[in-house]
Amino acid sequence: MIGLSLLGGMLDADYQRHALLAGSFIALASGLVGYFVVLRNQVFTGDALSHVAFTGALGGYAAGIEPLIALYTATIGAALGMGSLGGRGRGRDVVIGTVFAWILGLGVLFLSIYTTARSALNGAVGVSVLFGSIYGISLAQAITAAVIGTIVAACVLVLGRPLLLASIDPDVAAARGVPVRLLGLAFLALVGLTVGEAVQAVGALLIVGLLVTPAATAHRLSARPFASMALATLLAVASLWAGLVLAYRIPRLPPSSAIVAVSFTTYLVATVAVGGAASVAPAPDPADP
């Protein structure tokens, strides 16, 4: 009864309903995409795209265009650009790290241009992009987030088996006729789209906490690909819901911080449960659902 009354109180407010609607589908997409981000060792890619998300959104504000359009264009374009580099070596990481340090500085420049042209009070825009503004999502934005989250999730499920094989053994996948490079580019486009979505929930700085941490927890708990994928999605959605409940109960706690804190705590518990950080789950078998 206490839990139901708490949830009922939350749902009385429009902004809470919008946050739950948008956040649930953002977390759904993040959990599914995050599973493959961890499997493919592309965590740094997700982190780099957070820099792009920050700069893209602020570039939209500075240019006077729809920030979400600028955000999605920047993250998807950058993801495809990284995918075109090919390989997974140190040289590519150095290039990405160098370029995205500059991109983050460009985002600060856009923020300065925006605040100078309008009002110093608009510095709050930078804070909302960095740390999320899930309570500021309108009904139209929530519906858009739900549609995009559904599309991303459907694409991941359709690409699931060939993407799994290409992630584990690209040579075998290529020998079986899987278009490994094209598949990799399609997946990175989905990562870019997911990162753009997740900015609304947890902000550019905390994206990894929703995109990677639930997936890392799932990988630690299960080596069965589709079970681990489902678990990553469940943990991402549960972290978002629990974080919103915590933020509702503790008004001074930012919802993005609460969401990431729940996600990280779950990861720590899972690490202890499976015997410490040194334990590593065996590589998943694509033939084992």
PDB file of N, CA and C in Angstrom, residues 250-287:
ATOM      1  N   ILE A 250      13.337  12.676  -2.368  1.00  0.00           N
ATOM      2  CA  ILE A 250      14.355  13.604  -1.883  1.00  0.00           C
ATOM      3  C   ILE A 250      14.424  14.742  -2.894  1.00  0.00           C
ATOM      4  N   PRO A 251      13.609  15.755  -2.744  1.00  0.00           N
ATOM      5  CA  PRO A 251      13.466  16.802  -3.765  1.00  0.00           C
ATOM      6  C   PRO A 251      14.770  17.494  -4.151  1.00  0.00           C
ATOM      7  N   ARG A 252      15.738  17.549  -3.255  1.00  0.00           N
ATOM      8  CA  ARG A 252      16.985  18.236  -3.565  1.00  0.00           C
ATOM      9  C   ARG A 252      17.955  17.351  -4.344  1.00  0.00           C
ATOM     10  N   LEU A 253      17.589  16.101  -4.555  1.00  0.00           N
ATOM     11  CA  LEU A 253      18.435  15.172  -5.302  1.00  0.00           C
ATOM     12  C   LEU A 253      18.083  15.241  -6.787  1.00  0.00           C
ATOM     13  N   PRO A 254      19.035  15.624  -7.651  1.00  0.00           N
ATOM     14  CA  PRO A 254      18.741  15.677  -9.096  1.00  0.00           C
ATOM     15  C   PRO A 254      18.401  14.278  -9.620  1.00  0.00           C
ATOM     16  N   PRO A 255      17.382  14.168 -10.468  1.00  0.00           N
ATOM     17  CA  PRO A 255      16.989  12.843 -10.964  1.00  0.00           C
ATOM     18  C   PRO A 255      18.099  12.133 -11.735  1.00  0.00           C
ATOM     19  N   SER A 256      18.893  12.886 -12.509  1.00  0.00           N
ATOM     20  CA  SER A 256      19.978  12.243 -13.264  1.00  0.00           C
ATOM     21  C   SER A 256      20.999  11.614 -12.328  1.00  0.00           C
ATOM     22  N   SER A 257      21.332  12.309 -11.243  1.00  0.00           N
ATOM     23  CA  SER A 257      22.269  11.759 -10.259  1.00  0.00           C
ATOM     24  C   SER A 257      21.693  10.521  -9.592  1.00  0.00           C
ATOM     25  N   ALA A 258      20.396  10.564  -9.284  1.00  0.00           N
ATOM     26  CA  ALA A 258      19.755   9.425  -8.636  1.00  0.00           C
ATOM     27  C   ALA A 258      19.742   8.207  -9.556  1.00  0.00           C
ATOM     28  N   ILE A 259      19.444   8.416 -10.831  1.00  0.00           N
ATOM     29  CA  ILE A 259      19.405   7.312 -11.801  1.00  0.00           C
ATOM     30  C   ILE A 259      20.767   6.647 -11.909  1.00  0.00           C
ATOM     31  N   VAL A 260      21.807   7.449 -12.064  1.00  0.00           N
ATOM     32  CA  VAL A 260      23.159   6.912 -12.214  1.00  0.00           C
ATOM     33  C   VAL A 260      23.624   6.256 -10.914  1.00  0.00           C
ATOM     34  N   ALA A 261      23.250   6.822  -9.765  1.00  0.00           N
ATOM     35  CA  ALA A 261      23.641   6.238  -8.486  1.00  0.00           C
ATOM     36  C   ALA A 261      23.032   4.849  -8.302  1.00  0.00           C
ATOM     37  N   VAL A 262      21.763   4.695  -8.676  1.00  0.00           N
ATOM     38  CA  VAL A 262      21.111   3.389  -8.583  1.00  0.00           C
ATOM     39  C   VAL A 262      21.797   2.394  -9.518  1.00  0.00           C
ATOM     40  N   SER A 263      22.088   2.838 -10.730  1.00  0.00           N
ATOM     41  CA  SER A 263      22.742   1.971 -11.710  1.00  0.00           C
ATOM     42  C   SER A 263      24.114   1.520 -11.217  1.00  0.00           C
ATOM     43  N   PHE A 264      24.886   2.441 -10.664  1.00  0.00           N
ATOM     44  CA  PHE A 264      26.229   2.114 -10.187  1.00  0.00           C
ATOM     45  C   PHE A 264      26.172   1.197  -8.969  1.00  0.00           C
ATOM     46  N   THR A 265      25.228   1.456  -8.075  1.00  0.00           N
ATOM     47  CA  THR A 265      25.079   0.601  -6.894  1.00  0.00           C
ATOM     48  C   THR A 265      24.740  -0.830  -7.300  1.00  0.00           C
ATOM     49  N   THR A 266      23.875  -0.970  -8.301  1.00  0.00           N
ATOM     50  CA  THR A 266      23.530  -2.305  -8.800  1.00  0.00           C
ATOM     51  C   THR A 266      24.761  -3.017  -9.348  1.00  0.00           C
ATOM     52  N   TYR A 267      25.608  -2.257 -10.049  1.00  0.00           N
ATOM     53  CA  TYR A 267      26.832  -2.838 -10.594  1.00  0.00           C
ATOM     54  C   TYR A 267      27.757  -3.311  -9.463  1.00  0.00           C
ATOM     55  N   LEU A 268      27.890  -2.507  -8.425  1.00  0.00           N
ATOM     56  CA  LEU A 268      28.739  -2.897  -7.295  1.00  0.00           C
ATOM     57  C   LEU A 268      28.215  -4.162  -6.620  1.00  0.00           C
ATOM     58  N   VAL A 269      26.908  -4.221  -6.422  1.00  0.00           N
ATOM     59  CA  VAL A 269      26.309  -5.403  -5.798  1.00  0.00           C
ATOM     60  C   VAL A 269      26.547  -6.644  -6.657  1.00  0.00           C
ATOM     61  N   ALA A 270      26.371  -6.491  -7.972  1.00  0.00           N
ATOM     62  CA  ALA A 270      26.590  -7.619  -8.876  1.00  0.00           C
ATOM     63  C   ALA A 270      28.045  -8.063  -8.852  1.00  0.00           C
ATOM     64  N   THR A 271      28.966  -7.108  -8.789  1.00  0.00           N
ATOM     65  CA  THR A 271      30.389  -7.431  -8.745  1.00  0.00           C
ATOM     66  C   THR A 271      30.729  -8.241  -7.504  1.00  0.00           C
ATOM     67  N   VAL A 272      30.198  -7.814  -6.374  1.00  0.00           N
ATOM     68  CA  VAL A 272      30.440  -8.549  -5.134  1.00  0.00           C
ATOM     69  C   VAL A 272      29.790  -9.929  -5.200  1.00  0.00           C
ATOM     70  N   ALA A 273      28.601  -9.987  -5.782  1.00  0.00           N
ATOM     71  CA  ALA A 273      27.855 -11.252  -5.814  1.00  0.00           C
ATOM     72  C   ALA A 273      28.559 -12.320  -6.647  1.00  0.00           C
ATOM     73  N   VAL A 274      29.254 -11.911  -7.701  1.00  0.00           N
ATOM     74  CA  VAL A 274      29.907 -12.901  -8.553  1.00  0.00           C
ATOM     75  C   VAL A 274      31.366 -13.130  -8.178  1.00  0.00           C
ATOM     76  N   GLY A 275      31.783 -12.531  -7.077  1.00  0.00           N
ATOM     77  CA  GLY A 275      33.105 -12.869  -6.557  1.00  0.00           C
ATOM     78  C   GLY A 275      34.182 -11.857  -6.797  1.00  0.00           C
ATOM     79  N   GLY A 276      33.812 -10.582  -7.004  1.00  0.00           N
ATOM     80  CA  GLY A 276      34.824  -9.543  -7.092  1.00  0.00           C
ATOM     81  C   GLY A 276      35.075  -9.094  -8.515  1.00  0.00           C
ATOM     82  N   ALA A 277      35.771  -7.985  -8.616  1.00  0.00           N
ATOM     83  CA  ALA A 277      35.995  -7.360  -9.911  1.00  0.00           C
ATOM     84  C   ALA A 277      36.908  -8.183 -10.813  1.00  0.00           C
ATOM     85  N   ALA A 278      37.666  -9.093 -10.254  1.00  0.00           N
ATOM     86  CA  ALA A 278      38.602  -9.866 -11.079  1.00  0.00           C
ATOM     87  C   ALA A 278      37.909 -10.949 -11.876  1.00  0.00           C
ATOM     88  N   SER A 279      36.689 -11.315 -11.494  1.00  0.00           N
ATOM     89  CA  SER A 279      35.994 -12.385 -12.195  1.00  0.00           C
ATOM     90  C   SER A 279      35.484 -11.888 -13.532  1.00  0.00           C
ATOM     91  N   VAL A 280      35.599 -12.720 -14.543  1.00  0.00           N
ATOM     92  CA  VAL A 280      35.149 -12.356 -15.885  1.00  0.00           C
ATOM     93  C   VAL A 280      34.273 -13.467 -16.426  1.00  0.00           C
ATOM     94  N   ALA A 281      33.109 -13.089 -16.942  1.00  0.00           N
ATOM     95  CA  ALA A 281      32.204 -14.088 -17.501  1.00  0.00           C
ATOM     96  C   ALA A 281      32.799 -14.633 -18.790  1.00  0.00           C
ATOM     97  N   PRO A 282      32.554 -15.901 -19.123  1.00  0.00           N
ATOM     98  CA  PRO A 282      33.062 -16.436 -20.383  1.00  0.00           C
ATOM     99  C   PRO A 282      32.444 -15.730 -21.576  1.00  0.00           C
ATOM    100  N   ALA A 283      33.146 -15.778 -22.701  1.00  0.00           N
ATOM    101  CA  ALA A 283      32.640 -15.124 -23.902  1.00  0.00           C
ATOM    102  C   ALA A 283      31.318 -15.745 -24.309  1.00  0.00           C
ATOM    103  N   PRO A 284      30.339 -14.907 -24.709  1.00  0.00           N
ATOM    104  CA  PRO A 284      29.036 -15.443 -25.111  1.00  0.00           C
ATOM    105  C   PRO A 284      29.132 -16.263 -26.381  1.00  0.00           C
ATOM    106  N   ASP A 285      28.274 -17.241 -26.488  1.00  0.00           N
ATOM    107  CA  ASP A 285      28.183 -18.080 -27.666  1.00  0.00           C
ATOM    108  C   ASP A 285      26.972 -17.644 -28.484  1.00  0.00           C
ATOM    109  N   PRO A 286      27.149 -17.188 -29.728  1.00  0.00           N
ATOM    110  CA  PRO A 286      26.011 -16.724 -30.527  1.00  0.00           C
ATOM    111  C   PRO A 286      24.938 -17.772 -30.703  1.00  0.00           C
ATOM    112  N   ALA A 287      25.278 -19.039 -30.610  1.00  0.00           N
ATOM    113  CA  ALA A 287      24.296 -20.110 -30.803  1.00  0.00           C
ATOM    114  C   ALA A 287      23.519 -20.394 -29.545  1.00  0.00           C
TER     115      ALA A 287
END
